Amino acid sequence: MQHSNNLWSGLRAIALGSVVVAGAIALTGSPAKAQAAYGSYIGIGGSFGLTETNLQDSENSVLLAARYKFLRLPVSLRAQGLIGGDGSAFVPTVSYDIPITWDADVYLGAGGSFVTGDNTPVGDRSSFAIQPGLDYSIPNSELVVFGNAIIAFDAYRDEDKTAVSLQGGIGIRF
């Protein structure tokens, strides 16, 4: 029964990420044929855990984020550091970026969640993670607003559960 609940929890998390991406596309209209959210950035923000377990409440933390955009490919390298509470996590991913306007793109990344400590927004043990998200470059500035979800599968030592967290922040392009 527990494994069945975890499967549903994981599927709900994937559905949530899909809704975020689909909503972003629907709100902005048809995809643009431009290079979206041009450039790499570093940023800061917050991370908010959505998963509670029998042993732990959800956690929040400070977020440090970076994106390296390959200029000729719709691919980015992303890294997020979640710092605070009883632990920290490093979440590197490789993402496929889909332009929706000149200033915005949605993406889906895959990678890992590497955890130290007892409790983070992405669980308490290292695991495979996916990361749907959105980047928006503020016109006529070097600023980027970003948001994403991290879905870390089998992310708890004592429970077979998927951790889900939401991140958001602002960055500066370079």
PDB file of C-alpha atoms in Angstrom:
ATOM      1  CA  MET A   1       0.000   0.000   0.000  1.00  0.00           C
ATOM      2  CA  GLN A   2       2.840   2.408   0.906  1.00  0.00           C
ATOM      3  CA  HIS A   3       4.517   1.875  -2.491  1.00  0.00           C
ATOM      4  CA  SER A   4       1.210   2.585  -4.258  1.00  0.00           C
ATOM      5  CA  ASN A   5       0.825   5.874  -2.330  1.00  0.00           C
ATOM      6  CA  ASN A   6       4.376   6.883  -3.298  1.00  0.00           C
ATOM      7  CA  LEU A   7       3.676   6.130  -6.936  1.00  0.00           C
ATOM      8  CA  TRP A   8       0.590   8.376  -6.828  1.00  0.00           C
ATOM      9  CA  SER A   9       2.601  11.046  -5.014  1.00  0.00           C
ATOM     10  CA  GLY A  10       5.232  10.953  -7.761  1.00  0.00           C
ATOM     11  CA  LEU A  11       2.627  11.063 -10.521  1.00  0.00           C
ATOM     12  CA  ARG A  12       0.913  14.035  -8.853  1.00  0.00           C
ATOM     13  CA  ALA A  13       4.287  15.812  -8.683  1.00  0.00           C
ATOM     14  CA  ILE A  14       4.932  15.193 -12.382  1.00  0.00           C
ATOM     15  CA  ALA A  15       1.406  16.388 -13.181  1.00  0.00           C
ATOM     16  CA  LEU A  16       2.033  19.569 -11.143  1.00  0.00           C
ATOM     17  CA  GLY A  17       5.213  20.268 -13.114  1.00  0.00           C
ATOM     18  CA  SER A  18       3.404  19.618 -16.394  1.00  0.00           C
ATOM     19  CA  VAL A  19       0.598  21.993 -15.403  1.00  0.00           C
ATOM     20  CA  VAL A  20       3.154  24.721 -14.603  1.00  0.00           C
ATOM     21  CA  VAL A  21       4.813  24.321 -18.018  1.00  0.00           C
ATOM     22  CA  ALA A  22       1.511  24.038 -19.919  1.00  0.00           C
ATOM     23  CA  GLY A  23       0.098  27.066 -18.103  1.00  0.00           C
ATOM     24  CA  ALA A  24       3.121  29.144 -19.010  1.00  0.00           C
ATOM     25  CA  ILE A  25       2.737  28.190 -22.670  1.00  0.00           C
ATOM     26  CA  ALA A  26      -1.011  28.877 -22.651  1.00  0.00           C
ATOM     27  CA  LEU A  27      -0.573  32.298 -21.057  1.00  0.00           C
ATOM     28  CA  THR A  28       1.979  33.444 -23.596  1.00  0.00           C
ATOM     29  CA  GLY A  29       0.420  32.124 -26.802  1.00  0.00           C
ATOM     30  CA  SER A  30       2.134  30.150 -29.536  1.00  0.00           C
ATOM     31  CA  PRO A  31       5.854  29.384 -29.399  1.00  0.00           C
ATOM     32  CA  ALA A  32       8.176  32.034 -30.794  1.00  0.00           C
ATOM     33  CA  LYS A  33      10.928  31.286 -33.277  1.00  0.00           C
ATOM     34  CA  ALA A  34      13.469  33.246 -31.300  1.00  0.00           C
ATOM     35  CA  GLN A  35      16.213  32.308 -28.929  1.00  0.00           C
ATOM     36  CA  ALA A  36      14.421  32.461 -25.609  1.00  0.00           C
ATOM     37  CA  ALA A  37      15.676  33.992 -22.387  1.00  0.00           C
ATOM     38  CA  TYR A  38      18.998  34.713 -24.029  1.00  0.00           C
ATOM     39  CA  GLY A  39      22.075  34.180 -21.926  1.00  0.00           C
ATOM     40  CA  SER A  40      23.376  32.609 -18.786  1.00  0.00           C
ATOM     41  CA  TYR A  41      22.663  33.913 -15.287  1.00  0.00           C
ATOM     42  CA  ILE A  42      23.314  33.588 -11.575  1.00  0.00           C
ATOM     43  CA  GLY A  43      20.585  34.294  -9.069  1.00  0.00           C
ATOM     44  CA  ILE A  44      19.184  34.106  -5.589  1.00  0.00           C
ATOM     45  CA  GLY A  45      15.756  33.227  -4.241  1.00  0.00           C
ATOM     46  CA  GLY A  46      13.840  30.826  -2.052  1.00  0.00           C
ATOM     47  CA  SER A  47      13.001  27.143  -2.039  1.00  0.00           C
ATOM     48  CA  PHE A  48       9.784  25.858  -0.508  1.00  0.00           C
ATOM     49  CA  GLY A  49       9.317  22.167   0.255  1.00  0.00           C
ATOM     50  CA  LEU A  50       5.831  20.774  -0.347  1.00  0.00           C
ATOM     51  CA  THR A  51       6.355  17.241   0.976  1.00  0.00           C
ATOM     52  CA  GLU A  52       5.830  16.224   4.569  1.00  0.00           C
ATOM     53  CA  THR A  53       6.732  12.793   5.903  1.00  0.00           C
ATOM     54  CA  ASN A  54       5.837  10.914   9.065  1.00  0.00           C
ATOM     55  CA  LEU A  55       9.136  12.065  10.587  1.00  0.00           C
ATOM     56  CA  GLN A  56       9.687  15.511   9.036  1.00  0.00           C
ATOM     57  CA  ASP A  57       7.774  18.648   8.204  1.00  0.00           C
ATOM     58  CA  SER A  58       8.353  20.371   4.876  1.00  0.00           C
ATOM     59  CA  GLU A  59      11.411  22.631   4.766  1.00  0.00           C
ATOM     60  CA  ASN A  60      12.223  26.028   3.270  1.00  0.00           C
ATOM     61  CA  SER A  61      15.660  27.320   2.368  1.00  0.00           C
ATOM     62  CA  VAL A  62      17.677  30.011   0.625  1.00  0.00           C
ATOM     63  CA  LEU A  63      18.305  29.272  -3.046  1.00  0.00           C
ATOM     64  CA  LEU A  64      21.424  30.020  -5.093  1.00  0.00           C
ATOM     65  CA  ALA A  65      20.902  29.313  -8.792  1.00  0.00           C
ATOM     66  CA  ALA A  66      22.969  29.311 -11.971  1.00  0.00           C
ATOM     67  CA  ARG A  67      22.233  28.637 -15.630  1.00  0.00           C
ATOM     68  CA  TYR A  68      24.765  28.212 -18.423  1.00  0.00           C
ATOM     69  CA  LYS A  69      22.997  28.545 -21.793  1.00  0.00           C
ATOM     70  CA  PHE A  70      24.569  26.944 -24.855  1.00  0.00           C
ATOM     71  CA  LEU A  71      24.091  29.554 -27.568  1.00  0.00           C
ATOM     72  CA  ARG A  72      23.589  27.249 -30.550  1.00  0.00           C
ATOM     73  CA  LEU A  73      21.568  24.511 -28.838  1.00  0.00           C
ATOM     74  CA  PRO A  74      18.295  24.560 -26.899  1.00  0.00           C
ATOM     75  CA  VAL A  75      20.182  23.083 -23.943  1.00  0.00           C
ATOM     76  CA  SER A  76      21.315  24.569 -20.621  1.00  0.00           C
ATOM     77  CA  LEU A  77      23.337  23.370 -17.667  1.00  0.00           C
ATOM     78  CA  ARG A  78      21.655  24.377 -14.426  1.00  0.00           C
ATOM     79  CA  ALA A  79      22.713  24.159 -10.797  1.00  0.00           C
ATOM     80  CA  GLN A  80      20.805  25.057  -7.664  1.00  0.00           C
ATOM     81  CA  GLY A  81      22.048  25.122  -4.100  1.00  0.00           C
ATOM     82  CA  LEU A  82      19.439  24.912  -1.327  1.00  0.00           C
ATOM     83  CA  ILE A  83      20.900  26.115   1.965  1.00  0.00           C
ATOM     84  CA  GLY A  84      19.198  26.278   5.357  1.00  0.00           C
ATOM     85  CA  GLY A  85      17.487  24.339   8.077  1.00  0.00           C
ATOM     86  CA  ASP A  86      19.108  21.066   9.058  1.00  0.00           C
ATOM     87  CA  GLY A  87      20.804  20.407   5.710  1.00  0.00           C
ATOM     88  CA  SER A  88      21.685  21.549   2.251  1.00  0.00           C
ATOM     89  CA  ALA A  89      21.284  20.202  -1.253  1.00  0.00           C
ATOM     90  CA  PHE A  90      22.994  20.641  -4.610  1.00  0.00           C
ATOM     91  CA  VAL A  91      20.799  19.973  -7.655  1.00  0.00           C
ATOM     92  CA  PRO A  92      22.620  19.963 -11.019  1.00  0.00           C
ATOM     93  CA  THR A  93      20.508  19.307 -14.135  1.00  0.00           C
ATOM     94  CA  VAL A  94      20.740  19.400 -17.903  1.00  0.00           C
ATOM     95  CA  SER A  95      17.658  21.009 -19.415  1.00  0.00           C
ATOM     96  CA  TYR A  96      15.953  21.165 -22.784  1.00  0.00           C
ATOM     97  CA  ASP A  97      14.745  24.750 -23.301  1.00  0.00           C
ATOM     98  CA  ILE A  98      11.614  25.583 -25.310  1.00  0.00           C
ATOM     99  CA  PRO A  99      11.160  29.235 -26.341  1.00  0.00           C
ATOM    100  CA  ILE A 100       7.674  30.646 -25.867  1.00  0.00           C
ATOM    101  CA  THR A 101       8.522  34.313 -26.544  1.00  0.00           C
ATOM    102  CA  TRP A 102      11.698  36.277 -27.189  1.00  0.00           C
ATOM    103  CA  ASP A 103      11.995  36.919 -23.442  1.00  0.00           C
ATOM    104  CA  ALA A 104      10.791  33.608 -21.979  1.00  0.00           C
ATOM    105  CA  ASP A 105      11.286  29.896 -22.177  1.00  0.00           C
ATOM    106  CA  VAL A 106      10.007  26.824 -20.411  1.00  0.00           C
ATOM    107  CA  TYR A 107      12.291  23.906 -19.754  1.00  0.00           C
ATOM    108  CA  LEU A 108      12.519  20.385 -18.483  1.00  0.00           C
ATOM    109  CA  GLY A 109      15.696  19.312 -16.764  1.00  0.00           C
ATOM    110  CA  ALA A 110      16.956  15.983 -15.468  1.00  0.00           C
ATOM    111  CA  GLY A 111      19.781  15.331 -13.038  1.00  0.00           C
ATOM    112  CA  GLY A 112      20.392  14.587  -9.407  1.00  0.00           C
ATOM    113  CA  SER A 113      19.684  15.920  -5.975  1.00  0.00           C
ATOM    114  CA  PHE A 114      22.732  15.583  -3.702  1.00  0.00           C
ATOM    115  CA  VAL A 115      21.789  16.089  -0.062  1.00  0.00           C
ATOM    116  CA  THR A 116      23.868  16.628   3.078  1.00  0.00           C
ATOM    117  CA  GLY A 117      22.253  16.848   6.484  1.00  0.00           C
ATOM    118  CA  ASP A 118      18.933  15.697   7.789  1.00  0.00           C
ATOM    119  CA  ASN A 119      16.219  17.702   6.080  1.00  0.00           C
ATOM    120  CA  THR A 120      15.986  19.862   2.958  1.00  0.00           C
ATOM    121  CA  PRO A 121      13.148  20.888   0.618  1.00  0.00           C
ATOM    122  CA  VAL A 122      14.232  17.963  -1.640  1.00  0.00           C
ATOM    123  CA  GLY A 123      14.386  15.264   1.040  1.00  0.00           C
ATOM    124  CA  ASP A 124      17.146  13.815   3.196  1.00  0.00           C
ATOM    125  CA  ARG A 125      18.999  11.566   0.753  1.00  0.00           C
ATOM    126  CA  SER A 126      20.500  11.905  -2.714  1.00  0.00           C
ATOM    127  CA  SER A 127      18.279  10.852  -5.607  1.00  0.00           C
ATOM    128  CA  PHE A 128      17.312  11.279  -9.259  1.00  0.00           C
ATOM    129  CA  ALA A 129      15.447  14.542  -9.931  1.00  0.00           C
ATOM    130  CA  ILE A 130      13.516  16.243 -12.703  1.00  0.00           C
ATOM    131  CA  GLN A 131      13.061  19.987 -12.914  1.00  0.00           C
ATOM    132  CA  PRO A 132      10.332  21.701 -14.970  1.00  0.00           C
ATOM    133  CA  GLY A 133      10.576  25.471 -14.965  1.00  0.00           C
ATOM    134  CA  LEU A 134      10.304  28.886 -16.566  1.00  0.00           C
ATOM    135  CA  ASP A 135      12.842  31.679 -17.218  1.00  0.00           C
ATOM    136  CA  TYR A 136      11.755  35.223 -18.071  1.00  0.00           C
ATOM    137  CA  SER A 137      14.233  37.931 -19.080  1.00  0.00           C
ATOM    138  CA  ILE A 138      12.991  41.374 -18.068  1.00  0.00           C
ATOM    139  CA  PRO A 139      13.114  43.539 -21.220  1.00  0.00           C
ATOM    140  CA  ASN A 140      15.752  46.292 -21.394  1.00  0.00           C
ATOM    141  CA  SER A 141      17.629  44.944 -18.372  1.00  0.00           C
ATOM    142  CA  GLU A 142      20.087  42.254 -17.375  1.00  0.00           C
ATOM    143  CA  LEU A 143      17.599  40.695 -14.931  1.00  0.00           C
ATOM    144  CA  VAL A 144      15.955  37.283 -15.181  1.00  0.00           C
ATOM    145  CA  VAL A 145      13.014  36.043 -13.113  1.00  0.00           C
ATOM    146  CA  PHE A 146      12.970  32.259 -12.742  1.00  0.00           C
ATOM    147  CA  GLY A 147      10.782  29.622 -11.185  1.00  0.00           C
ATOM    148  CA  ASN A 148      10.776  25.847 -11.150  1.00  0.00           C
ATOM    149  CA  ALA A 149       9.843  22.696  -9.339  1.00  0.00           C
ATOM    150  CA  ILE A 150      12.256  20.004  -8.245  1.00  0.00           C
ATOM    151  CA  ILE A 151      10.806  16.522  -8.091  1.00  0.00           C
ATOM    152  CA  ALA A 152      13.253  14.185  -6.332  1.00  0.00           C
ATOM    153  CA  PHE A 153      12.282  10.507  -6.480  1.00  0.00           C
ATOM    154  CA  ASP A 154      12.808   8.205  -3.460  1.00  0.00           C
ATOM    155  CA  ALA A 155      14.257  11.163  -1.571  1.00  0.00           C
ATOM    156  CA  TYR A 156      13.815  10.020   2.038  1.00  0.00           C
ATOM    157  CA  ARG A 157      15.877   7.498   4.031  1.00  0.00           C
ATOM    158  CA  ASP A 158      13.057   6.236   6.233  1.00  0.00           C
ATOM    159  CA  GLU A 159      10.170   6.460   3.773  1.00  0.00           C
ATOM    160  CA  ASP A 160       9.751   5.581   0.123  1.00  0.00           C
ATOM    161  CA  LYS A 161       8.490   9.036  -0.877  1.00  0.00           C
ATOM    162  CA  THR A 162       9.005  11.600  -3.610  1.00  0.00           C
ATOM    163  CA  ALA A 163      10.026  15.097  -2.492  1.00  0.00           C
ATOM    164  CA  VAL A 164       8.556  18.099  -4.292  1.00  0.00           C
ATOM    165  CA  SER A 165       9.738  21.673  -3.879  1.00  0.00           C
ATOM    166  CA  LEU A 166       9.084  24.980  -5.603  1.00  0.00           C
ATOM    167  CA  GLN A 167      11.846  27.524  -6.251  1.00  0.00           C
ATOM    168  CA  GLY A 168      11.728  31.098  -7.409  1.00  0.00           C
ATOM    169  CA  GLY A 169      14.061  34.039  -7.618  1.00  0.00           C
ATOM    170  CA  ILE A 170      15.795  36.725  -9.608  1.00  0.00           C
ATOM    171  CA  GLY A 171      19.097  36.566 -11.409  1.00  0.00           C
ATOM    172  CA  ILE A 172      21.510  38.682 -13.368  1.00  0.00           C
ATOM    173  CA  ARG A 173      22.589  37.672 -16.880  1.00  0.00           C
ATOM    174  CA  PHE A 174      26.191  37.427 -17.936  1.00  0.00           C
TER     175      PHE A 174
END
